[in-house]
Coordinates of C-alpha atoms and ligand atoms in Angstrom, one line a residue:
M15 CA 0.0 0.0 0.0
I16 CA 1.1 3.6 -0.7
P17 CA 2.0 5.5 2.5
I18 CA -0.7 8.1 3.2
H19 CA 1.5 11.2 2.8
Q20 CA 2.9 10.0 -0.5
R21 CA -0.6 9.4 -1.8
Q22 CA -1.8 12.8 -0.6
D23 CA 1.2 14.5 -2.3
T24 CA 0.7 12.7 -5.6
I25 CA -3.0 13.6 -5.7
A26 CA -2.3 17.3 -4.7
Q27 CA 0.3 17.6 -7.5
V28 CA -2.2 16.2 -10.1
F29 CA -4.8 18.5 -8.7
Q30 CA -2.6 21.5 -9.0
K31 CA -1.6 20.6 -12.6
R32 CA -5.2 19.9 -13.7
F33 CA -7.0 22.8 -11.9
G34 CA -4.2 25.3 -11.2
R35 CA -4.8 25.3 -7.5
L36 CA -4.5 23.0 -4.5
P37 CA -7.4 21.0 -3.1
Q38 CA -9.3 22.5 -0.1
F39 CA -10.3 19.2 1.5
W40 CA -10.2 15.4 1.1
C41 CA -12.9 12.8 1.6
R42 CA -12.6 9.0 1.6
A43 CA -14.8 5.9 1.6
P44 CA -13.7 2.3 1.9
G45 CA -14.4 -0.8 -0.2
R46 CA -15.6 -4.0 1.5
V47 CA -15.4 -7.7 1.5
D48 CA -18.3 -9.9 2.6
L49 CA -17.1 -12.7 4.9
M50 CA -20.3 -14.6 4.6
G51 CA -23.7 -13.9 3.0
S52 CA -23.5 -13.9 -0.8
H53 CA -26.6 -12.4 -2.4
T54 CA -28.5 -12.4 0.9
D55 CA -28.8 -8.6 1.0
Y56 CA -31.6 -8.2 -1.6
N57 CA -33.4 -11.1 0.0
L58 CA -33.5 -9.1 3.2
G59 CA -31.2 -11.6 4.9
A60 CA -28.0 -11.1 6.9
V61 CA -24.4 -10.5 5.7
L62 CA -21.2 -10.6 7.6
T63 CA -19.2 -7.7 6.1
L64 CA -15.8 -6.0 6.6
P65 CA -15.0 -2.4 5.5
I66 CA -11.4 -2.6 4.2
G67 CA -8.4 -0.4 4.2
R68 CA -8.5 -0.1 0.4
D69 CA -10.5 3.1 -0.2
T70 CA -11.4 5.8 -2.6
W71 CA -10.2 9.4 -2.0
I72 CA -11.6 12.5 -3.6
A73 CA -9.5 15.7 -3.2
A74 CA -11.9 18.6 -3.8
R75 CA -12.3 22.4 -4.1
A76 CA -15.5 24.4 -4.5
N77 CA -15.5 26.1 -8.0
H78 CA -18.5 28.3 -7.4
T79 CA -20.3 27.1 -10.6
R80 CA -23.0 24.5 -11.3
T81 CA -20.4 22.1 -12.8
V82 CA -18.5 19.2 -11.3
N83 CA -15.2 18.6 -13.0
L84 CA -13.4 15.4 -12.2
H85 CA -10.1 13.8 -13.0
S86 CA -9.6 10.1 -12.3
L87 CA -6.0 9.3 -11.4
N88 CA -6.5 5.6 -11.9
L89 CA -7.9 5.9 -15.3
N90 CA -6.0 9.1 -16.3
A91 CA -9.3 10.5 -17.6
D92 CA -11.3 13.7 -17.2
A93 CA -15.1 14.1 -17.1
S94 CA -17.6 16.8 -16.2
F95 CA -21.3 17.2 -15.6
S96 CA -23.8 19.9 -14.8
L97 CA -25.7 19.8 -11.5
D98 CA -28.7 21.0 -13.5
S99 CA -28.7 18.0 -16.0
S100 CA -29.9 14.5 -15.5
N101 CA -27.6 11.5 -15.9
K102 CA -28.7 10.4 -19.4
N103 CA -25.8 8.0 -20.1
A104 CA -26.4 6.1 -16.9
G105 CA -24.0 3.2 -16.4
Q106 CA -21.7 4.1 -19.3
S107 CA -18.9 5.7 -17.4
W108 CA -17.3 6.1 -14.0
I109 CA -18.6 9.7 -13.7
D110 CA -22.2 8.3 -13.8
Y111 CA -21.7 7.2 -10.2
V112 CA -20.9 10.7 -9.0
H113 CA -23.6 12.2 -11.2
G114 CA -26.1 9.6 -9.9
V115 CA -25.3 10.5 -6.3
A116 CA -25.8 14.2 -7.1
E117 CA -29.2 13.4 -8.6
A118 CA -30.2 11.3 -5.6
L119 CA -29.1 14.1 -3.2
H120 CA -30.9 16.7 -5.2
E121 CA -34.1 14.7 -5.2
E122 CA -33.8 14.6 -1.4
G123 CA -33.7 18.4 -1.3
M124 CA -30.0 18.8 -0.5
L125 CA -28.3 21.9 -1.7
L126 CA -25.5 21.1 -4.1
E127 CA -22.4 23.0 -5.1
G128 CA -20.1 22.5 -8.1
F129 CA -16.5 21.5 -7.4
D130 CA -13.2 20.4 -9.0
G131 CA -12.0 17.0 -7.8
V132 CA -9.3 14.4 -8.3
I133 CA -10.3 10.8 -7.5
H134 CA -7.8 8.1 -6.5
S135 CA -8.8 4.6 -5.5
T136 CA -6.9 1.7 -4.1
V137 CA -10.0 -0.5 -4.4
P138 CA -9.5 -2.6 -7.5
L139 CA -12.1 -1.7 -10.1
C140 CA -14.8 -4.3 -11.0
S141 CA -13.3 -7.0 -8.7
G142 CA -16.1 -7.5 -6.2
L143 CA -14.8 -5.2 -3.5
S144 CA -17.3 -2.4 -4.1
S145 CA -15.3 0.2 -6.0
S146 CA -18.5 1.8 -7.1
A147 CA -20.0 2.1 -3.6
A148 CA -16.7 3.6 -2.4
L149 CA -16.8 6.2 -5.1
E150 CA -20.5 7.0 -4.4
C151 CA -20.0 7.3 -0.7
A152 CA -16.9 9.5 -1.1
A153 CA -18.7 11.7 -3.5
A154 CA -21.7 12.0 -1.2
T155 CA -19.3 13.1 1.5
V156 CA -17.8 15.8 -0.7
F157 CA -21.3 17.2 -1.5
E158 CA -22.1 17.1 2.2
T159 CA -19.0 19.0 3.1
L160 CA -19.5 21.6 0.4
G161 CA -23.3 22.0 1.1
G162 CA -22.8 22.4 4.8
W163 CA -25.5 19.9 5.7
N164 CA -25.2 16.6 7.5
L165 CA -26.5 13.2 6.5
A166 CA -26.7 10.4 9.0
P167 CA -24.4 7.5 7.7
L168 CA -27.4 5.2 7.2
Q169 CA -29.3 7.8 5.2
K170 CA -26.1 8.5 3.1
A171 CA -25.9 4.7 2.4
L172 CA -29.5 4.5 1.3
L173 CA -29.2 7.6 -1.0
C174 CA -26.0 6.1 -2.6
Q175 CA -27.8 2.8 -3.1
R176 CA -30.7 4.7 -4.7
A177 CA -28.1 6.5 -7.0
E178 CA -26.8 3.1 -8.1
N179 CA -30.3 1.5 -8.6
R180 CA -32.0 4.4 -10.2
Y181 CA -29.4 6.5 -11.9
V182 CA -26.7 4.0 -12.8
G183 CA -29.1 1.1 -13.5
V184 CA -27.6 -1.6 -11.2
N185 CA -30.2 -3.3 -9.1
C186 CA -27.9 -3.9 -6.1
G187 CA -28.9 -4.5 -2.5
I188 CA -27.7 -2.3 0.4
L189 CA -24.6 -4.3 1.4
D190 CA -21.9 -2.2 -0.4
Q191 CA -23.1 1.3 0.5
F192 CA -24.0 0.3 4.0
T193 CA -20.5 -1.1 4.7
S194 CA -18.8 1.9 3.1
C195 CA -20.8 4.4 5.2
M196 CA -21.2 2.5 8.4
G197 CA -17.8 0.8 8.7
R198 CA -16.0 0.8 12.1
E199 CA -12.3 0.5 12.5
G200 CA -11.3 -2.9 13.9
C201 CA -14.4 -5.0 13.6
A202 CA -16.6 -6.8 11.1
L203 CA -20.3 -6.1 11.1
I204 CA -23.4 -8.3 10.9
L205 CA -25.8 -6.4 8.8
D206 CA -29.5 -7.4 9.0
C207 CA -30.9 -6.2 5.7
R208 CA -34.5 -6.4 6.9
D209 CA -34.3 -3.7 9.5
L210 CA -30.9 -2.3 8.6
S211 CA -29.5 -2.8 12.0
S212 CA -25.9 -3.9 12.5
K213 CA -23.8 -5.4 15.2
A214 CA -20.0 -5.4 15.6
V215 CA -18.3 -8.8 15.4
A216 CA -14.9 -9.2 16.9
I217 CA -12.5 -11.6 15.2
A218 CA -10.3 -13.7 17.4
D219 CA -6.6 -12.8 17.5
G220 CA -4.4 -14.8 15.2
I221 CA -6.9 -15.0 12.3
G222 CA -5.9 -13.0 9.2
I223 CA -8.3 -12.1 6.4
V224 CA -6.7 -12.3 3.0
I225 CA -8.1 -11.2 -0.3
C226 CA -7.2 -13.4 -3.3
D227 CA -8.0 -11.6 -6.6
T228 CA -8.5 -14.0 -9.5
K229 CA -7.9 -11.1 -11.8
S230 CA -10.7 -12.4 -13.9
K231 CA -13.0 -9.4 -14.3
R232 CA -16.8 -9.5 -13.8
E233 CA -19.6 -7.1 -14.9
L234 CA -22.1 -6.6 -12.2
A235 CA -24.6 -4.8 -14.4
G236 CA -24.6 -7.9 -16.6
S237 CA -27.8 -10.0 -16.8
E238 CA -26.7 -12.7 -14.4
Y239 CA -27.1 -10.6 -11.2
G240 CA -30.6 -9.4 -12.2
E241 CA -31.5 -12.9 -13.2
R242 CA -30.6 -14.3 -9.8
R243 CA -32.5 -11.6 -8.1
T244 CA -35.6 -12.3 -10.1
Q245 CA -35.4 -16.0 -9.5
C246 CA -35.3 -15.3 -5.7
E247 CA -38.2 -13.0 -5.9
D248 CA -40.2 -15.6 -7.9
G249 CA -39.3 -18.2 -5.3
A250 CA -40.5 -15.9 -2.4
R251 CA -43.7 -15.2 -4.2
M252 CA -44.4 -18.9 -4.9
L253 CA -43.8 -19.6 -1.2
G254 CA -46.2 -16.9 -0.2
A255 CA -43.6 -14.6 1.3
S256 CA -42.7 -10.9 0.6
A257 CA -38.9 -11.9 0.7
L258 CA -36.9 -15.1 1.1
R259 CA -35.9 -13.9 4.5
E260 CA -39.4 -14.5 5.7
V261 CA -39.2 -18.2 4.9
T262 CA -37.6 -20.7 7.3
L263 CA -35.6 -23.7 6.0
P264 CA -38.2 -26.2 7.3
Q265 CA -41.0 -24.3 5.5
F266 CA -38.9 -24.3 2.3
E267 CA -38.1 -28.0 2.6
A268 CA -41.8 -28.8 2.9
R269 CA -42.7 -27.0 -0.3
A270 CA -39.5 -27.1 -2.3
H271 CA -41.0 -29.7 -4.7
E272 CA -43.6 -27.2 -5.8
L273 CA -41.0 -24.8 -7.2
P274 CA -39.2 -25.0 -10.6
A275 CA -35.9 -26.8 -10.0
I276 CA -33.7 -23.8 -10.7
V277 CA -35.8 -21.5 -8.4
A278 CA -35.6 -24.2 -5.6
K279 CA -31.8 -24.3 -6.0
R280 CA -31.5 -20.5 -5.7
C281 CA -33.8 -20.4 -2.7
R282 CA -32.0 -23.2 -0.9
F283 CA -28.7 -21.4 -1.3
I284 CA -30.0 -18.1 0.1
L285 CA -31.7 -19.7 3.1
E286 CA -28.6 -21.8 4.0
E287 CA -26.2 -18.9 3.4
H288 CA -28.3 -16.6 5.7
A289 CA -28.0 -19.2 8.5
R290 CA -24.2 -19.5 7.9
V291 CA -23.8 -15.7 8.5
Y292 CA -24.6 -16.1 12.2
A293 CA -22.7 -19.4 12.5
L294 CA -19.5 -17.9 11.0
A295 CA -19.7 -14.8 13.2
D296 CA -19.7 -17.0 16.2
A297 CA -16.9 -19.2 14.9
L298 CA -14.7 -16.1 14.1
T299 CA -15.2 -14.6 17.5
T300 CA -14.4 -17.9 19.3
G301 CA -11.6 -18.8 16.8
D302 CA -13.3 -22.2 16.0
R303 CA -11.1 -23.2 13.1
A304 CA -13.0 -26.4 12.2
A305 CA -16.3 -24.5 12.0
I306 CA -14.7 -21.7 9.9
R307 CA -13.4 -24.3 7.4
E308 CA -16.7 -26.2 7.2
L309 CA -18.9 -23.1 6.8
T310 CA -16.7 -21.4 4.2
A311 CA -16.5 -24.7 2.2
A312 CA -20.3 -25.1 2.3
S313 CA -20.7 -21.5 1.2
F314 CA -18.5 -22.0 -1.9
E315 CA -20.1 -25.3 -2.7
G316 CA -23.5 -23.7 -2.6
A317 CA -22.3 -20.7 -4.7
A318 CA -20.9 -23.2 -7.3
N319 CA -23.7 -25.8 -7.4
L320 CA -26.9 -24.0 -6.2
Y321 CA -26.5 -20.3 -7.0
E322 CA -24.1 -21.0 -10.0
I323 CA -21.9 -17.9 -9.6
A324 CA -18.5 -19.6 -9.6
A325 CA -16.4 -18.9 -12.7
P326 CA -13.6 -21.4 -13.6
A327 CA -11.0 -18.9 -12.2
M328 CA -12.8 -19.1 -8.9
H329 CA -12.5 -22.9 -8.8
A330 CA -8.8 -22.6 -9.6
M331 CA -8.4 -20.0 -6.8
M332 CA -10.3 -22.1 -4.3
T333 CA -8.0 -25.1 -5.0
A334 CA -4.9 -22.9 -4.6
M335 CA -6.2 -21.3 -1.4
L336 CA -7.2 -24.6 0.3
A337 CA -3.7 -26.2 -0.6
A338 CA -1.7 -23.2 0.8
R339 CA 0.1 -23.2 4.1
G340 CA -1.7 -21.6 7.0
V341 CA -5.2 -21.7 5.4
I342 CA -8.2 -22.0 7.8
G343 CA -11.0 -21.6 5.3
A344 CA -11.9 -19.8 2.0
R345 CA -14.8 -18.8 -0.1
Q346 CA -16.1 -16.5 -2.8
A347 CA -16.7 -12.7 -2.3
G348 CA -18.9 -10.1 -3.9
A349 CA -21.3 -11.1 -6.6
G350 CA -19.1 -13.9 -7.9
F351 CA -18.6 -14.6 -11.6
G352 CA -14.8 -14.0 -11.1
G353 CA -13.2 -11.1 -9.2
C354 CA -11.9 -11.5 -5.6
M355 CA -12.2 -14.3 -3.1
V356 CA -11.5 -14.3 0.6
A357 CA -9.4 -16.6 2.9
F358 CA -9.1 -16.9 6.7
V359 CA -5.5 -17.6 7.4
E360 CA -3.3 -18.2 10.5
E361 CA -1.9 -14.7 11.0
P362 CA 1.8 -15.7 11.3
M363 CA 1.5 -17.7 8.1
V364 CA 0.0 -15.0 5.9
D365 CA 3.2 -14.5 3.9
A366 CA 3.7 -18.3 3.3
F367 CA 0.0 -18.6 2.4
S368 CA 0.3 -15.7 -0.2
A369 CA 3.4 -17.2 -1.7
D370 CA 1.8 -20.6 -2.1
V371 CA -1.5 -19.3 -3.6
R372 CA 0.5 -17.1 -6.1
T373 CA 2.5 -20.1 -7.3
R374 CA -0.3 -22.6 -7.5
Y375 CA -2.9 -20.2 -9.1
A376 CA -0.4 -18.8 -11.6
S377 CA 0.7 -22.3 -12.7
A378 CA -2.9 -23.5 -13.0
T379 CA -4.3 -20.6 -14.9
G380 CA -1.4 -18.6 -16.4
I381 CA -2.8 -15.5 -14.6
E382 CA -0.8 -13.6 -11.9
P383 CA -3.2 -13.1 -9.0
E384 CA -3.1 -10.3 -6.4
I385 CA -3.0 -11.4 -2.8
Y386 CA -3.2 -9.1 0.2
Q387 CA -4.2 -9.0 3.8
V388 CA -7.0 -6.6 4.9
T389 CA -8.2 -5.2 8.2
A390 CA -11.4 -3.4 9.2
A391 CA -11.3 0.3 8.4
A392 CA -13.6 3.2 9.3
G393 CA -16.6 4.2 7.1
A394 CA -16.9 7.3 4.8
G395 CA -15.7 10.6 6.1
M396 CA -13.3 13.5 5.7
I397 CA -9.5 12.8 5.9
Ligands
GLA1262 C1 -22.9 -7.0 -5.2 C2 -24.1 -6.1 -4.9 C3 -24.5 -6.3 -3.4 C4 -24.7 -7.8 -3.1 C5 -23.4 -8.6 -3.6 C6 -23.6 -10.1 -3.4 O1 -21.7 -6.5 -4.5 O2 -23.8 -4.7 -5.1 O3 -25.7 -5.6 -3.2 O4 -25.8 -8.3 -3.6 O5 -23.1 -8.3 -4.9 O6 -23.8 -10.4 -2.1

């Protein structure tokens, strides 16, 4: 990771070159990794989530116009939009996420000011660690700072989700924006997506959390995510419930034969995965290695065979992670279909684990993976 001051200096230099002045203030918002609970959020179930130290920064300065001018350091690209226009090209470009946030805030009656900004992110793009939510939540924090009003973190998360649903066109649940806004340094969170309550979960000393990026890109706006969501909603309706969360496993078992086979598989995964969230939280707190291994293995097996979101690169990564020194357990992360995965590793063995995964995965796929340990970071705010 780049040291904070070096990162700040680089961004300030680019800002000065691009806009002729230095930034006035800085906002940041973290990415996240889900430790358990794939696709449970839009079924109103639970997720065990971790805000991570990889984050998105926006250096900003009011420009006293109605225009937002942005430079992305990662993409070396410029883009602008007017605060008085609507986001017509929704979902085509990175700036749509910022424009979408502006629209959602405007709709909520918030006063918006134009600004110049430089964006820099250490959350890898399109890899399942919520780079889009980090950008949205950082942008909302910039607008908040400039406008002189305050949003409660939960309200900010809901508005950023609305921006992504309505103005970018991705029908995501609340997981990513909630984690990016509500994160707390040093602990994981159990998020209950039915009532949006959350509880801090301590992770036993000695257990490291390691991201293993397959480097095989996924497209969340693609049809698969929406298709899974529709299948779950169909299943809930057929079972007479408003959401799968309202159905218990025994109720499902009694009526599973009435559902189309594919819908029954999707529902089974969600109901089992929801139950695993609480079980894994307990296992991580008590440091129960056997339970961590069993629960994560069951989660990946369900993701592969029931929810069918495991790309070939994920199978190769799972094999590499489970064979590496120091591994406790491993599973998918994010929406699946490639991207990042997550492993629980004996902390003193993290380096050995990373070296083993790198060698094994690269020799199986020909792709160099990226492997790094993460710890829980604070939610969106000013730097
Ligand atoms: C993406 C979505 C989230 C969630 C996960 C899968 O990250 O944005 O809302 O559905 O996939 O758990």
